Amino acid sequence: MKETVNVSIASQAFILDQDAYNLLSGYLHDIKERLGGSETDETYADIETRIAEIFREKCSSPMMVVTIGIVRSAMAQMGTPDDFGSTGAASTNRNGQKDYHYNRRHFEALRRSS
């Protein structure tokens, strides 16, 4: 038997098992740390909205529990936190090349491709 957690993602209610909640919480925290610029809150809201859409596609009933497998599937569709930018203020990577910084057009392209 696993514990479950009730959460709100993009103002939608979901029930996640504890493992799924821990994984998703860490993933979203890592993404939020990597977002930069003036559109951070709006971009983060868009990311949450897309995750909620993926969960609704995978869960046929609002009472269905979101499992770690569903969270991993959503993460695979969304990409790694590295895809959203680098942590901290550094703008170059170890090779002296510019890091990829998340931009709104990249996220919109991701939404259209799904």
XYZ file of C-alpha atoms in Angstrom:
114
model
C 0.000 0.000 0.000
C 1.331 3.459 -0.932
C 0.471 6.840 0.454
C -1.051 9.374 -1.906
C -0.832 13.148 -2.064
C -3.495 15.544 -3.338
C -1.912 18.314 -5.405
C -2.958 21.188 -7.603
C -1.107 21.498 -10.890
C -2.139 24.460 -13.031
C -5.270 24.797 -10.875
C -6.292 21.199 -11.580
C -6.579 18.586 -8.842
C -4.544 15.390 -9.078
C -3.814 12.475 -6.790
C -0.190 11.338 -6.947
C 1.396 8.424 -5.178
C 4.212 9.466 -2.846
C 7.017 8.353 -5.207
C 5.462 10.207 -8.145
C 5.010 13.325 -6.027
C 8.648 13.278 -4.883
C 9.924 12.845 -8.448
C 7.661 15.549 -9.905
C 8.404 17.963 -7.074
C 12.157 17.618 -7.597
C 11.778 17.956 -11.378
C 9.692 21.136 -11.145
C 12.004 22.608 -8.503
C 15.012 21.999 -10.741
C 13.263 23.595 -13.727
C 12.239 26.645 -11.685
C 15.851 27.166 -10.614
C 16.945 27.115 -14.249
C 14.382 29.539 -15.606
C 15.567 33.080 -15.894
C 14.428 36.389 -17.221
C 11.321 38.432 -16.772
C 8.899 35.731 -17.972
C 9.825 33.167 -15.303
C 6.406 32.995 -13.606
C 4.500 32.868 -16.882
C 6.826 30.239 -18.334
C 6.617 28.111 -15.203
C 2.815 28.324 -15.338
C 2.931 27.156 -18.961
C 5.096 24.193 -17.963
C 2.671 23.243 -15.189
C -0.241 23.562 -17.620
C 1.421 21.209 -20.099
C 2.173 18.671 -17.369
C -1.469 18.818 -16.255
C -2.549 18.202 -19.874
C -0.275 15.164 -20.105
C -1.631 13.795 -16.829
C -5.228 14.271 -18.026
C -4.379 12.392 -21.253
C -2.929 9.474 -19.260
C -5.543 9.361 -16.471
C -9.008 8.609 -17.733
C -10.662 9.427 -14.413
C -10.044 12.296 -11.983
C -9.903 9.664 -9.222
C -7.102 7.735 -10.958
C -3.772 8.003 -9.150
C -0.838 9.453 -11.070
C 1.985 6.938 -10.740
C 5.720 7.347 -11.072
C 5.460 5.814 -14.558
C 3.087 8.562 -15.672
C 5.371 11.228 -14.193
C 8.386 9.720 -15.987
C 6.426 9.701 -19.238
C 5.520 13.380 -18.792
C 9.142 14.220 -17.983
C 10.289 12.419 -21.139
C 7.867 14.525 -23.210
C 8.847 17.767 -21.500
C 12.601 17.201 -21.546
C 15.274 17.379 -18.896
C 15.684 20.392 -16.622
C 18.915 21.112 -18.536
C 16.727 21.857 -21.579
C 15.308 24.828 -19.678
C 18.658 26.500 -19.008
C 21.603 26.326 -16.684
C 21.595 26.771 -12.942
C 23.015 29.905 -11.400
C 24.087 33.022 -13.267
C 26.747 31.406 -15.461
C 26.092 31.846 -19.148
C 28.828 29.588 -20.508
C 29.422 25.886 -20.084
C 32.672 24.002 -19.415
C 33.672 24.177 -23.085
C 33.324 27.953 -23.149
C 30.185 27.690 -25.289
C 26.971 29.496 -24.457
C 24.509 27.412 -22.528
C 21.117 26.802 -24.055
C 18.702 29.116 -22.311
C 15.041 28.290 -22.321
C 12.880 30.573 -24.349
C 9.166 30.823 -24.848
C 9.310 29.814 -28.535
C 10.991 26.514 -27.592
C 8.196 25.727 -25.139
C 5.477 26.644 -27.657
C 7.115 24.351 -30.235
C 7.122 21.579 -27.633
C 3.407 22.088 -26.992
C 2.559 21.984 -30.713
C 4.561 18.795 -31.288
C 2.692 16.876 -28.580
